[in-house]
PDB file of C-alpha atoms in Angstrom:
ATOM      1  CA  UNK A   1      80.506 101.278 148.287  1.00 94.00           C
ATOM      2  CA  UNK A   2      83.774  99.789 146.596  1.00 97.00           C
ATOM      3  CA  UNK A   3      83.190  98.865 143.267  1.00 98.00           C
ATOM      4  CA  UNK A   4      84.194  95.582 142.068  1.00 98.00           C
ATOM      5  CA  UNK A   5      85.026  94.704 137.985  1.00 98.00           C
ATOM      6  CA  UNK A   6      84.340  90.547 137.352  1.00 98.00           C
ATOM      7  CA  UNK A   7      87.613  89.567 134.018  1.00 97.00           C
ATOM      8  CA  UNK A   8      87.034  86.264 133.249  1.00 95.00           C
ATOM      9  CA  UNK A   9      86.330  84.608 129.641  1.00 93.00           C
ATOM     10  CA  UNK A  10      84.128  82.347 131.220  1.00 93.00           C
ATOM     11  CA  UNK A  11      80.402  83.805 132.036  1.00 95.00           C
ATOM     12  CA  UNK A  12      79.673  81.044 134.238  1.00 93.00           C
ATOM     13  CA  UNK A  13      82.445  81.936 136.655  1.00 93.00           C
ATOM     14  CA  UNK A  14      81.114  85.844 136.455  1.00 95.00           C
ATOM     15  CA  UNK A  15      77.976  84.525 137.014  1.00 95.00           C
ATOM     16  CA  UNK A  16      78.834  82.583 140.257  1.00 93.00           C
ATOM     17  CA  UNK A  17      80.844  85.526 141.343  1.00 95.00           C
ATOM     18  CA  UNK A  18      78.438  87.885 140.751  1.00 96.00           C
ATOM     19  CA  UNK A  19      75.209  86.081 142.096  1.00 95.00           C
ATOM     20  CA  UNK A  20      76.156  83.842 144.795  1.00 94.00           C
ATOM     21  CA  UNK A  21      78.660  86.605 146.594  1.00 96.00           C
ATOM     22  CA  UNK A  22      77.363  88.953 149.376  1.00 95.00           C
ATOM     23  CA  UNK A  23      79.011  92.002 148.222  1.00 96.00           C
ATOM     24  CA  UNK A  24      76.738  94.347 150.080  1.00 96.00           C
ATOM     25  CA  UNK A  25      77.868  93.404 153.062  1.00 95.00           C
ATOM     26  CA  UNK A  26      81.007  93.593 152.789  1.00 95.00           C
ATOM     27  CA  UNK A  27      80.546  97.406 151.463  1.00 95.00           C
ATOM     28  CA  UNK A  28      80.946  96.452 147.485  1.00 97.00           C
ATOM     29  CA  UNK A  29      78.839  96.100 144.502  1.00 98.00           C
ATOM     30  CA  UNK A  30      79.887  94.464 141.097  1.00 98.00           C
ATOM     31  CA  UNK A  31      80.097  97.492 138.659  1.00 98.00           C
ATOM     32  CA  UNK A  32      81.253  95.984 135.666  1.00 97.00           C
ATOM     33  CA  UNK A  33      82.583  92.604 133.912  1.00 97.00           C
ATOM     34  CA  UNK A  34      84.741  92.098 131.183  1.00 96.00           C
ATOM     35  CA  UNK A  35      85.359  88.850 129.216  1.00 94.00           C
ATOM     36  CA  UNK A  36      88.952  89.491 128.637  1.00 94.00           C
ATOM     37  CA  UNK A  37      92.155  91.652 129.430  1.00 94.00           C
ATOM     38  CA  UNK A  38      91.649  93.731 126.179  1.00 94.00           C
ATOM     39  CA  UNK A  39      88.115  94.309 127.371  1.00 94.00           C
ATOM     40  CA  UNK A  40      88.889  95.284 130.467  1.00 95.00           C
ATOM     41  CA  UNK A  41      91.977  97.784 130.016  1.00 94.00           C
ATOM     42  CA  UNK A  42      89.095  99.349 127.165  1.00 93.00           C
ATOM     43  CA  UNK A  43      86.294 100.408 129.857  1.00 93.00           C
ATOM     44  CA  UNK A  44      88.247 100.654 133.393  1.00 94.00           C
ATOM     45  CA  UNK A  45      88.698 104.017 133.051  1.00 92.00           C
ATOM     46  CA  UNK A  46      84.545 104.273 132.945  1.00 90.00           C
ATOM     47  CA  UNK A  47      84.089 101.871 135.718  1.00 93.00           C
ATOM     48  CA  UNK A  48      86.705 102.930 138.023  1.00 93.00           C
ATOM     49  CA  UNK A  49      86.782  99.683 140.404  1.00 97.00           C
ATOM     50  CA  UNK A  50      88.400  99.299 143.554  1.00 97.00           C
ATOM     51  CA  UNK A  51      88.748  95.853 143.137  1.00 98.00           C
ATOM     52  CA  UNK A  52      89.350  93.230 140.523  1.00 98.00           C
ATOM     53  CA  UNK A  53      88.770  89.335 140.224  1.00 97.00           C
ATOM     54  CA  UNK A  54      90.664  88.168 137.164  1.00 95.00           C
ATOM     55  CA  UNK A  55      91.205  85.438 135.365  1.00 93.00           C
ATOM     56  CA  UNK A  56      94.740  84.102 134.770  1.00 90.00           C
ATOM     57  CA  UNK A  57      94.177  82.232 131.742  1.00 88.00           C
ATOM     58  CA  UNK A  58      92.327  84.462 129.189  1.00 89.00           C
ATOM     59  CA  UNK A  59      92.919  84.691 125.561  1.00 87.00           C
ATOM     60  CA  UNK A  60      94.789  87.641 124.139  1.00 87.00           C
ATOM     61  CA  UNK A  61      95.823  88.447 127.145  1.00 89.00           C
ATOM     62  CA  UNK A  62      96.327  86.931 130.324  1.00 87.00           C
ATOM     63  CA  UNK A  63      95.722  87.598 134.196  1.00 89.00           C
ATOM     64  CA  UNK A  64      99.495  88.075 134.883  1.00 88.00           C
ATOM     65  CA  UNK A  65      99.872  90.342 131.615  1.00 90.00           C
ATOM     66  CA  UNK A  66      96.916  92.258 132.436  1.00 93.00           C
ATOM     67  CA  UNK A  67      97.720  92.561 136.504  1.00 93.00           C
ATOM     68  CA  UNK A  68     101.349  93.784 135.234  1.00 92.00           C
ATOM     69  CA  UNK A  69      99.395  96.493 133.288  1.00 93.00           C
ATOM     70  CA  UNK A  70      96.895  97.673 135.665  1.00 94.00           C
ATOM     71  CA  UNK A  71      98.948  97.368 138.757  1.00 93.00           C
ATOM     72  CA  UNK A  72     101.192  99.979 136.619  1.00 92.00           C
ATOM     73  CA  UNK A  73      98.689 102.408 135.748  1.00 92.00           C
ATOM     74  CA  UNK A  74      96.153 102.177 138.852  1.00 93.00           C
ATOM     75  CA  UNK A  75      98.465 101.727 141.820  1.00 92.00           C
ATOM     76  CA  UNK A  76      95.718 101.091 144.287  1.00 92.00           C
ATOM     77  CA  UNK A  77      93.530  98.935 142.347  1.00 96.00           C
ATOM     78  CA  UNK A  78      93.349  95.402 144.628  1.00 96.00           C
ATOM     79  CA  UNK A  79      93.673  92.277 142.030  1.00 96.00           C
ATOM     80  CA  UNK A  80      92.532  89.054 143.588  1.00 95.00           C
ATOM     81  CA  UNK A  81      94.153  86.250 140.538  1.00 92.00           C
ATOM     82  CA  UNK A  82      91.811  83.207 139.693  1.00 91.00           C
ATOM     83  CA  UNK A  83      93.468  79.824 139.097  1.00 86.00           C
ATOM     84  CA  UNK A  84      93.328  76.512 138.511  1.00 80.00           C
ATOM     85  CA  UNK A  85      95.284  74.123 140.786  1.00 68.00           C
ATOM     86  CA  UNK A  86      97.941  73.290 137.105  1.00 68.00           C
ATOM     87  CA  UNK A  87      98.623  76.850 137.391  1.00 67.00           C
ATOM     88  CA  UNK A  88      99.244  77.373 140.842  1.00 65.00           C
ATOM     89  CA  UNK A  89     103.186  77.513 140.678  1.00 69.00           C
ATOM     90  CA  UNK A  90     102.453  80.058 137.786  1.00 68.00           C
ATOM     91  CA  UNK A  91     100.459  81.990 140.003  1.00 64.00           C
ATOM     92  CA  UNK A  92     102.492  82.697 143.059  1.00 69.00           C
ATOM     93  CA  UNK A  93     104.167  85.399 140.351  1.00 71.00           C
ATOM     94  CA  UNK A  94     101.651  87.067 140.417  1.00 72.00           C
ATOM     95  CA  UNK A  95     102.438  88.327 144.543  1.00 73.00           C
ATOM     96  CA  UNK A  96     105.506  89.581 143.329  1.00 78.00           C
ATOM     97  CA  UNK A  97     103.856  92.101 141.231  1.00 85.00           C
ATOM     98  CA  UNK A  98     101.746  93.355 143.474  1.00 89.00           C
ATOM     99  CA  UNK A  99      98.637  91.136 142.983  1.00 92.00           C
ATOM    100  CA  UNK A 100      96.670  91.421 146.478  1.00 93.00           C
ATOM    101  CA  UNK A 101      95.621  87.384 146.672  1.00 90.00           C
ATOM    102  CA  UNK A 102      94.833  84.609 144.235  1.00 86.00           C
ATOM    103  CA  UNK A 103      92.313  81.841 144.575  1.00 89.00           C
ATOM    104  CA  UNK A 104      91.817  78.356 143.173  1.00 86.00           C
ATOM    105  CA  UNK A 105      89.001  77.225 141.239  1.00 86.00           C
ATOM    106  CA  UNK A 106      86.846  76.056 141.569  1.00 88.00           C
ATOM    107  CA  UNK A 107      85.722  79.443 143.606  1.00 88.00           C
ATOM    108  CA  UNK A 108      84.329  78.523 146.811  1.00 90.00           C
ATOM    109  CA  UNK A 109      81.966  81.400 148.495  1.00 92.00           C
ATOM    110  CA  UNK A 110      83.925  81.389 151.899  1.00 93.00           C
ATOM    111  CA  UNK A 111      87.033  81.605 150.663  1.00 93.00           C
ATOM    112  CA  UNK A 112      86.229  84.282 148.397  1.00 95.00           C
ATOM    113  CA  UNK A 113      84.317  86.289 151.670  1.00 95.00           C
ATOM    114  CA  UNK A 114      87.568  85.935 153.830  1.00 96.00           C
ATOM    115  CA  UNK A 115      89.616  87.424 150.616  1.00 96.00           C
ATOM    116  CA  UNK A 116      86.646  90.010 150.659  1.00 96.00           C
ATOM    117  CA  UNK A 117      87.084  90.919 154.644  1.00 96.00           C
ATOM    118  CA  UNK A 118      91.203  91.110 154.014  1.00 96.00           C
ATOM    119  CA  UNK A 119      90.375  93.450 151.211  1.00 97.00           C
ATOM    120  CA  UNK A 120      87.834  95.253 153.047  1.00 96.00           C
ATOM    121  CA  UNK A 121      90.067  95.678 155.973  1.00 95.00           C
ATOM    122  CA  UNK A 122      92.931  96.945 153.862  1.00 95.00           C
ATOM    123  CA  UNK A 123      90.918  99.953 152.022  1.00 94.00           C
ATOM    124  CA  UNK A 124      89.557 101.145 155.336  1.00 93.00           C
ATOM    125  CA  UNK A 125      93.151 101.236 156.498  1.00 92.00           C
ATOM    126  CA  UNK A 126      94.490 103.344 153.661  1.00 86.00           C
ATOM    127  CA  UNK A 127      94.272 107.282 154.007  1.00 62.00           C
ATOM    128  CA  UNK A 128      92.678 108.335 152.083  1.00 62.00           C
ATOM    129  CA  UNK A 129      89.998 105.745 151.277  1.00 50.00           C
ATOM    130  CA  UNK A 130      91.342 104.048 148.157  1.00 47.00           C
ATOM    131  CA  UNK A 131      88.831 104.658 145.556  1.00 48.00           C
ATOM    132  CA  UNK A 132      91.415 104.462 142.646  1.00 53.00           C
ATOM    133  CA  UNK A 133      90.467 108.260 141.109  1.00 50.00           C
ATOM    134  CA  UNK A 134      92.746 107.163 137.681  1.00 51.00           C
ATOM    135  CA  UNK A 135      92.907 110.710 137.783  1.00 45.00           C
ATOM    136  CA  UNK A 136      95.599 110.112 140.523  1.00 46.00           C
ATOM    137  CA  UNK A 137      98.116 110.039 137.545  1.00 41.00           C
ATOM    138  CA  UNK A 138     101.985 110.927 139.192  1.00 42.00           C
ATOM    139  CA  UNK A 139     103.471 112.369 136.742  1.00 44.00           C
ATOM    140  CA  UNK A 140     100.417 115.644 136.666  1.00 43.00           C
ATOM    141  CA  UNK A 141     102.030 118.891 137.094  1.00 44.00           C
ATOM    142  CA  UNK A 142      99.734 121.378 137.563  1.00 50.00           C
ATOM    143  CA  UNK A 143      97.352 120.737 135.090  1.00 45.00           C
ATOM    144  CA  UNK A 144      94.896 123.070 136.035  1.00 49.00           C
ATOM    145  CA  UNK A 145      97.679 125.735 134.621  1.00 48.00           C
ATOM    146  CA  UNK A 146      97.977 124.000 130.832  1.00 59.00           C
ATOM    147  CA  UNK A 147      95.586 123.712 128.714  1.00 66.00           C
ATOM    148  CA  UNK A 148      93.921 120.427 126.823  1.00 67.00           C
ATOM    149  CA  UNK A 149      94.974 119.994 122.066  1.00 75.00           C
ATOM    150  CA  UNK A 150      92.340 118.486 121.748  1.00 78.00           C
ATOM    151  CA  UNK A 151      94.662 118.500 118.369  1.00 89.00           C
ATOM    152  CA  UNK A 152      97.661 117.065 120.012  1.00 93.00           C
ATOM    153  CA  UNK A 153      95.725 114.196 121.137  1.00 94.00           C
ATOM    154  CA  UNK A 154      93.542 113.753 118.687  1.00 94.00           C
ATOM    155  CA  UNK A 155      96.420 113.335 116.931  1.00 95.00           C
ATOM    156  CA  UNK A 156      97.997 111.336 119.346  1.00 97.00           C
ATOM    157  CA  UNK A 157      95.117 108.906 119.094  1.00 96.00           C
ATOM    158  CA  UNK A 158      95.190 108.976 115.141  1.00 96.00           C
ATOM    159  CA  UNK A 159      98.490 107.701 115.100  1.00 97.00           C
ATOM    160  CA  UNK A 160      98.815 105.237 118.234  1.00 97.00           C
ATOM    161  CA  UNK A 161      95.150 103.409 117.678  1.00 97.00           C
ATOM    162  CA  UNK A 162      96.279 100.038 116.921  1.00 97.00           C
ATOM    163  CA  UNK A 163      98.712  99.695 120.489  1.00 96.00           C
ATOM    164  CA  UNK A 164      96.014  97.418 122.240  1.00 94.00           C
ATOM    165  CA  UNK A 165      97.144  98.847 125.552  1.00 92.00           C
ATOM    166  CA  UNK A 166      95.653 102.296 124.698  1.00 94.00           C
ATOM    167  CA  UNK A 167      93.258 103.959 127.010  1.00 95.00           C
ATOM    168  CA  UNK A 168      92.665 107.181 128.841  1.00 95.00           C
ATOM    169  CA  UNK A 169      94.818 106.960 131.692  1.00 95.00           C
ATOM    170  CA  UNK A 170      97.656 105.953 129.569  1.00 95.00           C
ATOM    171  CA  UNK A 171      96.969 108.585 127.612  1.00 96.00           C
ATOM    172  CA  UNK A 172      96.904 111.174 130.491  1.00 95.00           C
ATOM    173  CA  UNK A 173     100.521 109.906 131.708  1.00 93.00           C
ATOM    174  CA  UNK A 174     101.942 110.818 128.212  1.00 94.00           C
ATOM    175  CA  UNK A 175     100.611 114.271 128.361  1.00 94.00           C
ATOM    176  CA  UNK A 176     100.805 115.003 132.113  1.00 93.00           C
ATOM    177  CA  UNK A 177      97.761 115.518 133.034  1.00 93.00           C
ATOM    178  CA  UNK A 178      95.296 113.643 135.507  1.00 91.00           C
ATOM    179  CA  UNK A 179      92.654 111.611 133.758  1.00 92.00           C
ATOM    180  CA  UNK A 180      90.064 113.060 135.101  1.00 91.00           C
ATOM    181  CA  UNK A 181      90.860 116.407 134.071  1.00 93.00           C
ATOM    182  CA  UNK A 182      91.505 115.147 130.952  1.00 94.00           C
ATOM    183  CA  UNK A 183      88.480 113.388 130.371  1.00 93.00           C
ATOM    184  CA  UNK A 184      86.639 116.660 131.420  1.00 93.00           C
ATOM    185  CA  UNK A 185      88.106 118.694 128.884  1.00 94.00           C
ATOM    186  CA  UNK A 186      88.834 116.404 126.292  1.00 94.00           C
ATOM    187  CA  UNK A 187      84.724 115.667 126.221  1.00 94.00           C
ATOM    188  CA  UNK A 188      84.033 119.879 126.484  1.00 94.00           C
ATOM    189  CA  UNK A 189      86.400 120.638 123.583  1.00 91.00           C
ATOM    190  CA  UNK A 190      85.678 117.395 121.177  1.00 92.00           C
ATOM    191  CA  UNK A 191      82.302 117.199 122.016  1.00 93.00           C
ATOM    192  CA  UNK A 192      82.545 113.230 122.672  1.00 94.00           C
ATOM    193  CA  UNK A 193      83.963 111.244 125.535  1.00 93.00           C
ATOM    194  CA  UNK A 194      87.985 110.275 125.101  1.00 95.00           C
ATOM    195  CA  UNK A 195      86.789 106.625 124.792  1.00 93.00           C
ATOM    196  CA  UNK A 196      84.153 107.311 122.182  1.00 94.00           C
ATOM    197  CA  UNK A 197      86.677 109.113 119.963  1.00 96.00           C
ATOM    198  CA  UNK A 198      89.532 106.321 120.510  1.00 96.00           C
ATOM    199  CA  UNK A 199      86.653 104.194 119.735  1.00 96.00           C
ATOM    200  CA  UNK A 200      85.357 105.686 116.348  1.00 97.00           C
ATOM    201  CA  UNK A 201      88.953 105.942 114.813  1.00 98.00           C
ATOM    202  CA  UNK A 202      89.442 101.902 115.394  1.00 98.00           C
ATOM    203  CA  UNK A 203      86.100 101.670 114.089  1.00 98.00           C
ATOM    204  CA  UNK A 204      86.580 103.964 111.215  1.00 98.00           C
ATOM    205  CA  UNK A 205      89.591 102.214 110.057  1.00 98.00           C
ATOM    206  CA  UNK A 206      88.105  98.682 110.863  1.00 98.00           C
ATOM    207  CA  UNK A 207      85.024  99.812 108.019  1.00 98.00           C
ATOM    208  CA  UNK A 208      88.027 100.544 105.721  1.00 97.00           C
ATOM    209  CA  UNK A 209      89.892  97.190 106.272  1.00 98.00           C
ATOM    210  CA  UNK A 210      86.372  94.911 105.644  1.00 97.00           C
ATOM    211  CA  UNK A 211      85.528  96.839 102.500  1.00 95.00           C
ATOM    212  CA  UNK A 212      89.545  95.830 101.689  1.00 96.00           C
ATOM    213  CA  UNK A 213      87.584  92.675 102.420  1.00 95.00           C
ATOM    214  CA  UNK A 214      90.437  91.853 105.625  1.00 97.00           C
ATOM    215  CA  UNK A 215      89.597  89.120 107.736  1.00 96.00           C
ATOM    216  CA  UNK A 216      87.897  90.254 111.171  1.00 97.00           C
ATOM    217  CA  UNK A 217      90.275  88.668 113.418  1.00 96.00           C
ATOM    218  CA  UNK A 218      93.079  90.229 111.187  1.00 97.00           C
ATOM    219  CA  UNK A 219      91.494  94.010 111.210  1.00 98.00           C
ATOM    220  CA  UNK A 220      90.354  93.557 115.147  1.00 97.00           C
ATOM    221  CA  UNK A 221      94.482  93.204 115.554  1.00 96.00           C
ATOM    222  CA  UNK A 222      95.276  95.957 113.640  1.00 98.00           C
ATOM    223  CA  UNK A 223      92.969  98.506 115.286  1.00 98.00           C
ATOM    224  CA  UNK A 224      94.110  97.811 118.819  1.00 97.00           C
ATOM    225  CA  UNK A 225      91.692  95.437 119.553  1.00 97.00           C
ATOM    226  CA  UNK A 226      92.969  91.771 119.527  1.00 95.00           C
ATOM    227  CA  UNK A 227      89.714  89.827 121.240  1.00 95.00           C
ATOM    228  CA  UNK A 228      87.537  89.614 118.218  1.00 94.00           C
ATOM    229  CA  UNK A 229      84.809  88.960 120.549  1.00 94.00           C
ATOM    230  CA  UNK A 230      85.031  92.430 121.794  1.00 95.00           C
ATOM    231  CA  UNK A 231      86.119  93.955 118.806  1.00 97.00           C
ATOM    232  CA  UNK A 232      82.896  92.278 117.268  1.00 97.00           C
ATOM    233  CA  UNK A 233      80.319  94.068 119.921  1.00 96.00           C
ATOM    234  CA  UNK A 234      82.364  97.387 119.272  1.00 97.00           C
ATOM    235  CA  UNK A 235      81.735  96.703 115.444  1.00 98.00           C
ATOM    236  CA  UNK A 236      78.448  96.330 115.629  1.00 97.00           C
ATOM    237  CA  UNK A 237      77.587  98.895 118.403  1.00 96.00           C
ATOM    238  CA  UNK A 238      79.104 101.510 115.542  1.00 97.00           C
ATOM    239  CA  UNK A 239      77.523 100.240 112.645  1.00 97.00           C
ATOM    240  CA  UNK A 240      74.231  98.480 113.635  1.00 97.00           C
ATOM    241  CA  UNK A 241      75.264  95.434 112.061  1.00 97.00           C
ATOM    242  CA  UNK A 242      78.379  93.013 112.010  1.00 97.00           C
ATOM    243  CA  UNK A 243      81.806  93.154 110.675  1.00 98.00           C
ATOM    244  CA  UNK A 244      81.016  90.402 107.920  1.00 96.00           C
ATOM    245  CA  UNK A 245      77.445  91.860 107.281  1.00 97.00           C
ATOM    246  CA  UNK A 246      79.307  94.882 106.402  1.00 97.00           C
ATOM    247  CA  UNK A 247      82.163  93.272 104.639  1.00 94.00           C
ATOM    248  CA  UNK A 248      79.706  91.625 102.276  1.00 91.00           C
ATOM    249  CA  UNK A 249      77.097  94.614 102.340  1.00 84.00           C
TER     250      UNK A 249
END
C-alpha cells in the first residue's frame, strides 16, 4: 500500500484526515503524522511516505518552505498543500515547485478522494512504482565500492547539529552514498540508528544549555530543533522528564 504522512499543527485536521478518509481503498494507509515541518523533515526518512498532506501555515516552518525542501530531497514524494481560502493566491506557488495539488479548508472528503484517485492514478503510471526509496539519492556512485567513517560522519553530525534541515538523506547526498545503504551501515558500525545518534548529540548539548539554565525555546533553536513542541517530546523521550524539570533538577 502507499503510505501516506498527515503535517499539520492542527490535530483536529489530522484527525479528520486520518479517520473520516477511505485510504484502503484507494491502496494507502496513514503511516505517520507530524505537527510541523521541523517534525516532519526529523522522521521522514523512518516513515518513507509516498504521499504527503501538509499544511501551509505551520509555525517554524511552513508548507511552501517545507514542500521546497522535500520536493528537493525526495523527488517522487506527491505533496497535496492545505489552505485556507486568504491564502489561496499564496498557494498557487506552490504548483510551480512541484507540489502535486492543494486543497481548501475546510477539507471536504470528496474532494480529498478525487485528489486521492489523481494520485493513485499517477503512481501506478510511474515505472517503477514510486515508493520514494530515499535511498534513491543521485548523486551515489557506487557505494557498494566505499566504505561508511562512521568517524567522518559522526563528525559530520558533531559539527552540523544545530542546521534544522539535518537528516539522513541530506546527510547521504553530502557523502555520496544512498540512504539506505547508509543507514545500514551507519547502524552496524555505531551500533545505533543515524537518527538516534543525530538525536542524542542535540540532546546532549540541549542537557548542557538547561544546566547553563538557557531558555527552552532558545536551546531547542540552537540544537537544530526550532518547534519547541517537538524539541520538548525529544527532551523528554531522552531524559524521562522535561527540559525545565531538568533545568531546575
Amino acid at each position: 500500500m502507499y503510505k501516506v504522512m498527515l503535517i499539520d499543527d492542527e490535530k483536529a485536521i489530522r484527525n479528520i484526515l486520518s479517520k473520516t478518509i477511505p485510504w484502503a481503498s484507494h491502496n494507502m494507509v496513514v503511516a505517520g503524522e507530524a505537527a510541523s515541518g521541523i517534525e516532519a523533515i526529523n522522521i521522514m526518512d523512518e516513515i518513507r511516505p509516498d504521499i504527503a498532506f501538509v499544511d501551509i501555515h505551520m509555525p517554524f516552518m511552513d508548507g511552501i518552505a517545507f514542500a521546497k525542501l522535500a520536493i528537493a530531497r525526495y523527488p517522487l514524494l506527491k505533496i497535496v498543500i492545505l489552505t485556507a481560502h486568504d491564502e489561496f493566491s499564496y498557494a498557487k506557488e506552490c504548483i510551480g515547485i512541484g507540489v502535486f495539488e492543494y486543497v481548501l479548508k475546510p477539507v471536504v472528503k470528496q474532494e480529498i478522494v478525487g485528489v486521492l484517485e489523481r494520485i493513485r492514478k499517477k503512481l501506478e503510471s510511474e515505472e517503477p512504482r514510486n515508493i520514494p526509496d530515499y535511498s534513491e539519492d543521485r548523486n551515489h556512485l557506487g557505494e557498494e565500492s566505499k566504505s561508511v567513517k562512521p568517524d567522518e560522519i559522526v563528525a559530520y553530525l558533531d559539527k552540523n547539529y544545530a542546521d534544522s534541515g539535518l537528516n539522513l538523506t541530506y546527510v547521504a547526498g553530502e557523502f555520496g552514498f544512498n540512504s539506505s545503504y547508509l543507514s545500514r551501515k551507519f547502524k552496524e558500525k555505531a551500533n545505533m540508528s543515524f537518527v538516534e545518534y543525530l538525536t542524542k548529540v542535540r540532546m546532549e548539548k540541549a542537557c548542557q544549555l538547561a544546566k547553563e539554565g538557557e531558555l527552552m525555546y532558545i536551546t531547542a533553536e540552537r540544537v537544530g530543533i526550532p518547534d519547541p513542541n517537538y524539541f520538548g517530546k525529544c527532551f523528554k523521550k531522552f531524559k524521562g522528564m522535561s527540559y525545565s524539570e531538568y533545568m531546575n533538577g
